[in-house]
PDB file of C-alpha atoms in Angstrom:
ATOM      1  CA  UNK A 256      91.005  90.796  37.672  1.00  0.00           C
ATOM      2  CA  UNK A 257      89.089  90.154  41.379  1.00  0.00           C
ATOM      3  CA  UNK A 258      92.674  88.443  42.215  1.00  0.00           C
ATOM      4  CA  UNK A 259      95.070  91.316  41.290  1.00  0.00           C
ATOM      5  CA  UNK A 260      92.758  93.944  43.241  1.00  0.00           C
ATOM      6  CA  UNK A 261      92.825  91.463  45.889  1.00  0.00           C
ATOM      7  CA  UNK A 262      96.572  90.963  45.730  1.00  0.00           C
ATOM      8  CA  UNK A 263      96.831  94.496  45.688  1.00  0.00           C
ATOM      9  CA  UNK A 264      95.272  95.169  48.392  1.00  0.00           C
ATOM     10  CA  UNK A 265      96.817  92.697  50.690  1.00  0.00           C
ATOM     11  CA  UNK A 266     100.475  94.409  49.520  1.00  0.00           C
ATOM     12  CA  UNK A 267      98.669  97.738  50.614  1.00  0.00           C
ATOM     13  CA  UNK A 268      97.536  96.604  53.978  1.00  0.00           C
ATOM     14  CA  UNK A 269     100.762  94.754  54.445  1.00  0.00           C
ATOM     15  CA  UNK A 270     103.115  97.947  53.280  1.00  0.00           C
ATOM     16  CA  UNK A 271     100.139  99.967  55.941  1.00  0.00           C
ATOM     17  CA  UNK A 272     101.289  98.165  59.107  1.00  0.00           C
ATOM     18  CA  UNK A 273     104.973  98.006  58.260  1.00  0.00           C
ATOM     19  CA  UNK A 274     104.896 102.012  58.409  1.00  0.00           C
ATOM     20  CA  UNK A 275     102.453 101.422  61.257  1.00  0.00           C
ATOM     21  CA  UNK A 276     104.960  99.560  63.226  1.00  0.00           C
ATOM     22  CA  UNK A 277     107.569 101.901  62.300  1.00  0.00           C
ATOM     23  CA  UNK A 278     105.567 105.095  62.993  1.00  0.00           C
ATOM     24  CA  UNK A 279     105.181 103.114  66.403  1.00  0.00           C
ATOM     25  CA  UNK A 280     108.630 102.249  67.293  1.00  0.00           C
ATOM     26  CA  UNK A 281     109.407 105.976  66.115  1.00  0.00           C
ATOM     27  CA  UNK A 282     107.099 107.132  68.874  1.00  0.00           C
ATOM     28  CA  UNK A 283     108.172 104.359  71.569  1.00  0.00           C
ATOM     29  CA  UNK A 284     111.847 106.264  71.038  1.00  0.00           C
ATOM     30  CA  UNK A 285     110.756 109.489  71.283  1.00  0.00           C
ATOM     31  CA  UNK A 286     109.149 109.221  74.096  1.00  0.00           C
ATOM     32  CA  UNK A 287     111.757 107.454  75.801  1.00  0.00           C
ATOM     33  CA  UNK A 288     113.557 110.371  74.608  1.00  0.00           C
ATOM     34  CA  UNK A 289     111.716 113.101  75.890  1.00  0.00           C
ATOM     35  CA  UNK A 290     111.274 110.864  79.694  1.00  0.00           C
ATOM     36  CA  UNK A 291     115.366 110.863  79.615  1.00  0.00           C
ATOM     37  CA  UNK A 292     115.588 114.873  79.064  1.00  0.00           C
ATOM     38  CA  UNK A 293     113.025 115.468  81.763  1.00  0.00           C
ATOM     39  CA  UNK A 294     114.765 113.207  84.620  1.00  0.00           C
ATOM     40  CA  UNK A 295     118.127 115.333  82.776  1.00  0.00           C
ATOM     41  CA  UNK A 296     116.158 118.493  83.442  1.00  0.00           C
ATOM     42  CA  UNK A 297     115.103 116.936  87.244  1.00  0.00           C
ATOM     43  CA  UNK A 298     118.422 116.463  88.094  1.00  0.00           C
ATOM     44  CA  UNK A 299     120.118 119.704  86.992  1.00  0.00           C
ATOM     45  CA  UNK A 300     117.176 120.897  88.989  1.00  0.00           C
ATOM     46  CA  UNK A 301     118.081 119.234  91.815  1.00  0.00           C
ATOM     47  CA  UNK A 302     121.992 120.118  91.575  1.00  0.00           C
ATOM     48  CA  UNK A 303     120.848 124.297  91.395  1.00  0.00           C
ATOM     49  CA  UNK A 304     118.715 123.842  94.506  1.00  0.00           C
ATOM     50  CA  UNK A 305     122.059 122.241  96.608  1.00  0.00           C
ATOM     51  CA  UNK A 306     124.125 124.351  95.314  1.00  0.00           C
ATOM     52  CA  UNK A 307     122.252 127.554  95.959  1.00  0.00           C
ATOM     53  CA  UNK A 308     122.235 125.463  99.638  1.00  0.00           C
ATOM     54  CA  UNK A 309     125.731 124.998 100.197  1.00  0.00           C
ATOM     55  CA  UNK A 310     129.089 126.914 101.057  1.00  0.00           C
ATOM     56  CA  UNK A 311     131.457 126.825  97.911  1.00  0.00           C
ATOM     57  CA  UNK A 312     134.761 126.665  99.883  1.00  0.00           C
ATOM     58  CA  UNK A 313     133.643 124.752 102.839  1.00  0.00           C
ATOM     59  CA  UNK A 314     131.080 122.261 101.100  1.00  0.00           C
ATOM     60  CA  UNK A 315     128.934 123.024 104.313  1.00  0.00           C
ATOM     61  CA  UNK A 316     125.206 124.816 104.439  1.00  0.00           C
ATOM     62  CA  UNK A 317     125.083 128.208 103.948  1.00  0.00           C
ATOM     63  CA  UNK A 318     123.321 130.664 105.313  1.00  0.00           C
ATOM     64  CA  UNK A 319     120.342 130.288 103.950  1.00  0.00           C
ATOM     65  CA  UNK A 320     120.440 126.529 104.550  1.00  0.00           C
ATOM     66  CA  UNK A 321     121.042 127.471 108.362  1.00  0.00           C
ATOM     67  CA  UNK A 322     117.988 130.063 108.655  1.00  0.00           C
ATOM     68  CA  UNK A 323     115.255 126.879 106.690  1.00  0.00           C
ATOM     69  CA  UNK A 324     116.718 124.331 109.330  1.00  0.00           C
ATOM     70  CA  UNK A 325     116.548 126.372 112.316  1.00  0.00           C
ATOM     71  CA  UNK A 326     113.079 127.546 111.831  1.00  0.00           C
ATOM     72  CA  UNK A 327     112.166 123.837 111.294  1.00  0.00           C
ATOM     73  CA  UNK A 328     114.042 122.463 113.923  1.00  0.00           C
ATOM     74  CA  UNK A 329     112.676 125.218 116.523  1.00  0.00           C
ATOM     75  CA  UNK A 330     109.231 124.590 115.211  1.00  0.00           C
ATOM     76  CA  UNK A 331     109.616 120.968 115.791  1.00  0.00           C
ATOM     77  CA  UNK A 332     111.046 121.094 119.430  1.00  0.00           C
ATOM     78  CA  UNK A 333     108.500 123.424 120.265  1.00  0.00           C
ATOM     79  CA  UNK A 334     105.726 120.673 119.196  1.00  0.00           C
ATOM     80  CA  UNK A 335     107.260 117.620 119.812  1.00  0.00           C
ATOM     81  CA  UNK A 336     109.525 118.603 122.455  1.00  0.00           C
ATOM     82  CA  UNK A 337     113.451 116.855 122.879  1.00  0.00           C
ATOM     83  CA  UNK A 338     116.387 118.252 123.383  1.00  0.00           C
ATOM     84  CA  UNK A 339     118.517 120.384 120.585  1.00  0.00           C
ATOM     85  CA  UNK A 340     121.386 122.324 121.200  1.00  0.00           C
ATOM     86  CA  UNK A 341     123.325 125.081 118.758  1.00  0.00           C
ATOM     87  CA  UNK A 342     126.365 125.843 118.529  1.00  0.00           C
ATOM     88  CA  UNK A 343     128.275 129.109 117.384  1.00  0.00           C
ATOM     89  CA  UNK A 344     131.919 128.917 116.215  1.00  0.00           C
ATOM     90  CA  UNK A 345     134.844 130.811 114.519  1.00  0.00           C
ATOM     91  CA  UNK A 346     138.122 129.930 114.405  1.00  0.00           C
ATOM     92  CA  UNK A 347     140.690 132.251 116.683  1.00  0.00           C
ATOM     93  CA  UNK A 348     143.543 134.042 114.393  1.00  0.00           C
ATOM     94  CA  UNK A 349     142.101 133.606 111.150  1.00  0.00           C
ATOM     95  CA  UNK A 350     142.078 137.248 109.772  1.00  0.00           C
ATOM     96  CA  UNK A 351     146.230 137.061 110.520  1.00  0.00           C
ATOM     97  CA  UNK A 352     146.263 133.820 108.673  1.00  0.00           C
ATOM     98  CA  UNK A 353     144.955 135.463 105.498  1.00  0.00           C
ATOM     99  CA  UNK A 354     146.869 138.485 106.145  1.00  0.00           C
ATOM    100  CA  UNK A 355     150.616 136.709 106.763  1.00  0.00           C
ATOM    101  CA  UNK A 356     149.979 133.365 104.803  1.00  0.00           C
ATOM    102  CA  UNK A 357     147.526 134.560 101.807  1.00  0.00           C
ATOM    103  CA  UNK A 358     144.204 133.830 101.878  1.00  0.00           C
ATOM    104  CA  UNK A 359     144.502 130.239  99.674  1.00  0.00           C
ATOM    105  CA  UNK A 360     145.763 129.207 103.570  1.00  0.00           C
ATOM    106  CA  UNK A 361     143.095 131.063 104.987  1.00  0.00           C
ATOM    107  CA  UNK A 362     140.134 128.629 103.109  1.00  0.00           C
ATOM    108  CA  UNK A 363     142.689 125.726 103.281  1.00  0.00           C
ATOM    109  CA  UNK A 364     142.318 126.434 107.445  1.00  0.00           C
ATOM    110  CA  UNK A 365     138.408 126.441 107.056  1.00  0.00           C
ATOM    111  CA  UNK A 366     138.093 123.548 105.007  1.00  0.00           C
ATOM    112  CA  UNK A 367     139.850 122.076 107.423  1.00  0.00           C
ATOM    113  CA  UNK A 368     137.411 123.112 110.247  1.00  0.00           C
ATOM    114  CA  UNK A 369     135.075 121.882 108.183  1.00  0.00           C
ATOM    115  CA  UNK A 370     136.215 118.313 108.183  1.00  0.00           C
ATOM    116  CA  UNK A 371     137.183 118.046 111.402  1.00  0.00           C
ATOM    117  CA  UNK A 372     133.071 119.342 112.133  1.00  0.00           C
ATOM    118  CA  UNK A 373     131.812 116.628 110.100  1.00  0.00           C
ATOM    119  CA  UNK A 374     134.233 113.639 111.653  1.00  0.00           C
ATOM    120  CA  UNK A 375     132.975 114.612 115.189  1.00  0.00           C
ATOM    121  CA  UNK A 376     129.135 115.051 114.081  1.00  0.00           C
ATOM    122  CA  UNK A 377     126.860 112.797 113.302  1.00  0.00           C
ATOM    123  CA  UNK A 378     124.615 112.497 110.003  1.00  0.00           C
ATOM    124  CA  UNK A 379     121.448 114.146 111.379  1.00  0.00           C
ATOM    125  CA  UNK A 380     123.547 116.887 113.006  1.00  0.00           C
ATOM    126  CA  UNK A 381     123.664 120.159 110.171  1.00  0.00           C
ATOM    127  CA  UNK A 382     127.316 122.408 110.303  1.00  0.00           C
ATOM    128  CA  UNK A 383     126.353 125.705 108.092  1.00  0.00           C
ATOM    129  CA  UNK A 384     128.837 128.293 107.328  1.00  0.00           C
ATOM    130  CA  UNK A 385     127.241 131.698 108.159  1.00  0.00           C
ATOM    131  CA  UNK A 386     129.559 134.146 107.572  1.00  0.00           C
ATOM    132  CA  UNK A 387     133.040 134.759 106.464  1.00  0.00           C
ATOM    133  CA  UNK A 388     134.643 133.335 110.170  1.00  0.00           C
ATOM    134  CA  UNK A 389     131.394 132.053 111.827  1.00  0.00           C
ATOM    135  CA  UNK A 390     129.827 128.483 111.515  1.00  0.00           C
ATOM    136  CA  UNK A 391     126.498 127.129 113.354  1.00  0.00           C
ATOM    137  CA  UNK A 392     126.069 123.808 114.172  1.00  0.00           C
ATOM    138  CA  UNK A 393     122.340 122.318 114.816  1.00  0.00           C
ATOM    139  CA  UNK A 394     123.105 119.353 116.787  1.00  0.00           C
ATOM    140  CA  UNK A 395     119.567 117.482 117.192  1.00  0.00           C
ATOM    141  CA  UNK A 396     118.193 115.628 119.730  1.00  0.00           C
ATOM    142  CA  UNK A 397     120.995 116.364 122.111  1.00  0.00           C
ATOM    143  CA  UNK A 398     121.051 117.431 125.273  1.00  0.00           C
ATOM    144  CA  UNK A 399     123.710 120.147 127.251  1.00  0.00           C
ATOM    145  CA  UNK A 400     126.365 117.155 127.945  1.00  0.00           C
ATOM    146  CA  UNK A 401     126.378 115.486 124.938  1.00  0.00           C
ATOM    147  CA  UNK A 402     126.381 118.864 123.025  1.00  0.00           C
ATOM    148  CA  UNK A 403     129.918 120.256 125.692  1.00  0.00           C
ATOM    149  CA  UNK A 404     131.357 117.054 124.678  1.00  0.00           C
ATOM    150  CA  UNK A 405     131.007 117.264 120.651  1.00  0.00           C
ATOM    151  CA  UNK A 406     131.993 120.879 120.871  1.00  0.00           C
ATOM    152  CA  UNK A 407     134.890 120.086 122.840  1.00  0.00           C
ATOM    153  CA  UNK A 408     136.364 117.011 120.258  1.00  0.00           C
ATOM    154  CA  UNK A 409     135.887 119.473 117.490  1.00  0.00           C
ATOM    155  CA  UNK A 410     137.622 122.124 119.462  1.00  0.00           C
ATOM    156  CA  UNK A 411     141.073 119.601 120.265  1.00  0.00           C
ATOM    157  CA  UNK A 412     140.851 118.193 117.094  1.00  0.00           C
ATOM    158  CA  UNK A 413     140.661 120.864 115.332  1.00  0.00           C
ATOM    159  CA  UNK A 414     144.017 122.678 117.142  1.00  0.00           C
ATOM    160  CA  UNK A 415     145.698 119.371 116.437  1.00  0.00           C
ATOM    161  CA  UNK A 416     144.781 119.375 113.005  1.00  0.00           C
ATOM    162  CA  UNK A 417     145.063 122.901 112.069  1.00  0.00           C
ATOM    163  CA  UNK A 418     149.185 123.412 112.113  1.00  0.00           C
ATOM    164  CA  UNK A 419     149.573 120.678 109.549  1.00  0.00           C
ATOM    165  CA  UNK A 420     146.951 122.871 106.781  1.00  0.00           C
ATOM    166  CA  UNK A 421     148.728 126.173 107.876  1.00  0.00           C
ATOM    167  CA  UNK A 422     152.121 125.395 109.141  1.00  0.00           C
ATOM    168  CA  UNK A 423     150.809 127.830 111.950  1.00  0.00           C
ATOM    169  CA  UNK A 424     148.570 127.038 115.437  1.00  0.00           C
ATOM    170  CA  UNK A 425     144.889 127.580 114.808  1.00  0.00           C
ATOM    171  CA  UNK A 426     142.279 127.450 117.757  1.00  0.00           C
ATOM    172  CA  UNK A 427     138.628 128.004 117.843  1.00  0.00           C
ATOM    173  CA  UNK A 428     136.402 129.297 119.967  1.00  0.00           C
ATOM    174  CA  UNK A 429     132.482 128.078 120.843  1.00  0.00           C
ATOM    175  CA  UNK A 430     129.024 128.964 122.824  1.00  0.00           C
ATOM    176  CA  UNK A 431     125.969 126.456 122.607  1.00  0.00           C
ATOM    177  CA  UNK A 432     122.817 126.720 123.798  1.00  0.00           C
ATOM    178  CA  UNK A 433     119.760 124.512 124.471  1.00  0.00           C
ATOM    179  CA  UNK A 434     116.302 124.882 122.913  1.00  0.00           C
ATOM    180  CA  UNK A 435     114.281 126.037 126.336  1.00  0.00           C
ATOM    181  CA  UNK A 436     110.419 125.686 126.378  1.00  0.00           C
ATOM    182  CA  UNK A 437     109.203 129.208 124.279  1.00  0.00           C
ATOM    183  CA  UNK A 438     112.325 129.880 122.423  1.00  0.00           C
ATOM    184  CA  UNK A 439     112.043 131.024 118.323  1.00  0.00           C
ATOM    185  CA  UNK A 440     115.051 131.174 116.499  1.00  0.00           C
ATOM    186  CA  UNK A 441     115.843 134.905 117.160  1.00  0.00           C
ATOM    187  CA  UNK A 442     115.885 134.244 121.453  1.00  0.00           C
ATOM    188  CA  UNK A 443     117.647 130.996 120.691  1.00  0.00           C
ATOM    189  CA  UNK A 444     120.656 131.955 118.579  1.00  0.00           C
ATOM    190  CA  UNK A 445     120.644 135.644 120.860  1.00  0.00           C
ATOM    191  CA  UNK A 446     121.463 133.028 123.764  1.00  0.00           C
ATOM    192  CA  UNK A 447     124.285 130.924 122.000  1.00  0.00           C
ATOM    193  CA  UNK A 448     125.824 134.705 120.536  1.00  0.00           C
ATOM    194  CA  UNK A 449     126.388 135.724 124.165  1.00  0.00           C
ATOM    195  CA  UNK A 450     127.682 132.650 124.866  1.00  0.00           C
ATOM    196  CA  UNK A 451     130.021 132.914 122.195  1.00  0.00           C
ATOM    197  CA  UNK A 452     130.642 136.371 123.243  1.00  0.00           C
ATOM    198  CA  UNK A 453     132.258 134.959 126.629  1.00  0.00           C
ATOM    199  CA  UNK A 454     134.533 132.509 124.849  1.00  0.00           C
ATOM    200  CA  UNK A 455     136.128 134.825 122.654  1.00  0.00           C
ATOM    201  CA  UNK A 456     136.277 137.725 125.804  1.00  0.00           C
ATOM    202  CA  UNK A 457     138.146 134.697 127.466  1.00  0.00           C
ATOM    203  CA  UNK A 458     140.792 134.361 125.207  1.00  0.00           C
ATOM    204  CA  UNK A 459     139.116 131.898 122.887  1.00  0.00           C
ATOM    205  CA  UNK A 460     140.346 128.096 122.251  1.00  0.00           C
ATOM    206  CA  UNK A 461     137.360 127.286 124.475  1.00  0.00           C
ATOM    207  CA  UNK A 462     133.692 126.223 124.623  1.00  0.00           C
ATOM    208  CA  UNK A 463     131.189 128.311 126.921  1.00  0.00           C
ATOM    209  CA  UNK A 464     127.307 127.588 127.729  1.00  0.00           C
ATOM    210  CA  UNK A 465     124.042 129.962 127.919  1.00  0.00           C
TER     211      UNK A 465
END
């Protein structure tokens, strides 16, 4: 009788850590589980935080991207010091572009600004889309010549470019300014608007300085 409780209870502990195991690998998967839906959840995080950063027609910043990196940027120059220029841009013509061609041609035309912007920039350099006609560029650690001669590529390219998206000529016009020793954001982008202000007042298809 001792052997068949002892044979019994070896099936019992035996049958015990089978459902142990299983109850184990049961909780291995759901855990594994639970660690795939949070880096899910992470990166649909992630993708709402771009997206709520970037331009839907140009795939550049947007506004609010603009106004975080400027206030860091100006905050850094004023600590660290270096050069950092920005740049204000529109393209010339493009209200009659939406109003003759549609305005599917119009955002065709800014796209293509766009790319042309990010050819002639470099990857630490931010292009931001600020209004419906009006882009900033943040070109860092660059100083007055560098910054005339980016502007100016984009500006050629962009004319040469521009009548193969529209089937019509499309120019733009530009003003950059430097970071100066005491600027914020407000003085600094108040400097590059009036230098804006004199390429368009010019005729546009040009780059002016403040």
């Amino acid at each position: 009788m001792n052997e068949d409780k002892a044979g019994g209870d070896s099936a019992d502990i035996e049958h015990l850590s089978k459902a142990v195991v299983r109850l184990s690998n049961e909780l291995a998967a759901v855990r594994q589980e639970l660690a795939e839906a949070k880096r899910e959840l992470r990166s649909r995080d992630d993708q709402v935080r771009v997206m709520n950063l970037v331009d839907r027609i140009t795939g550049l910043g947007n506004p609010r991207a603009f106004e975080h990196a400027l206030d860091a940027e100006v905050h850094r120059a004023g600590r660290y010091g270096g050069p950092m220029c920005l740049v204000l841009a529109a393209i010339d013509g493009l209200e009659g572009i939406a109003s003759h061609l549609g305005q599917e041609q119009a955002d065709d035309v800014l796209r293509c600004f766009a790319r042309v912007v990010g050819n002639e920039t470099r990857k630490s350099d931010l292009a931001c889309r600020v209004g419906d006609n009006r882009f900033m560029l943040m070109l860092t650690h660059t100083p007055t010549e560098m910054a005339a001669g980016i502007t100016e590529r984009i500006r050629r390219a962009f004319a040469a470019a521009a009548p193969g998206i529209a089937a019509t000529s499309a120019t733009a016009s530009f003003g950059h300014a430097d970071w100066r020793e005491g600027d914020d954001a407000p003085s600094l982008v108040q400097r590059v608007e009036k230098a804006f202000g004199s390429a368009r007042a010019a005729g546009g298809d040009r780059v002016e300085s403040a």
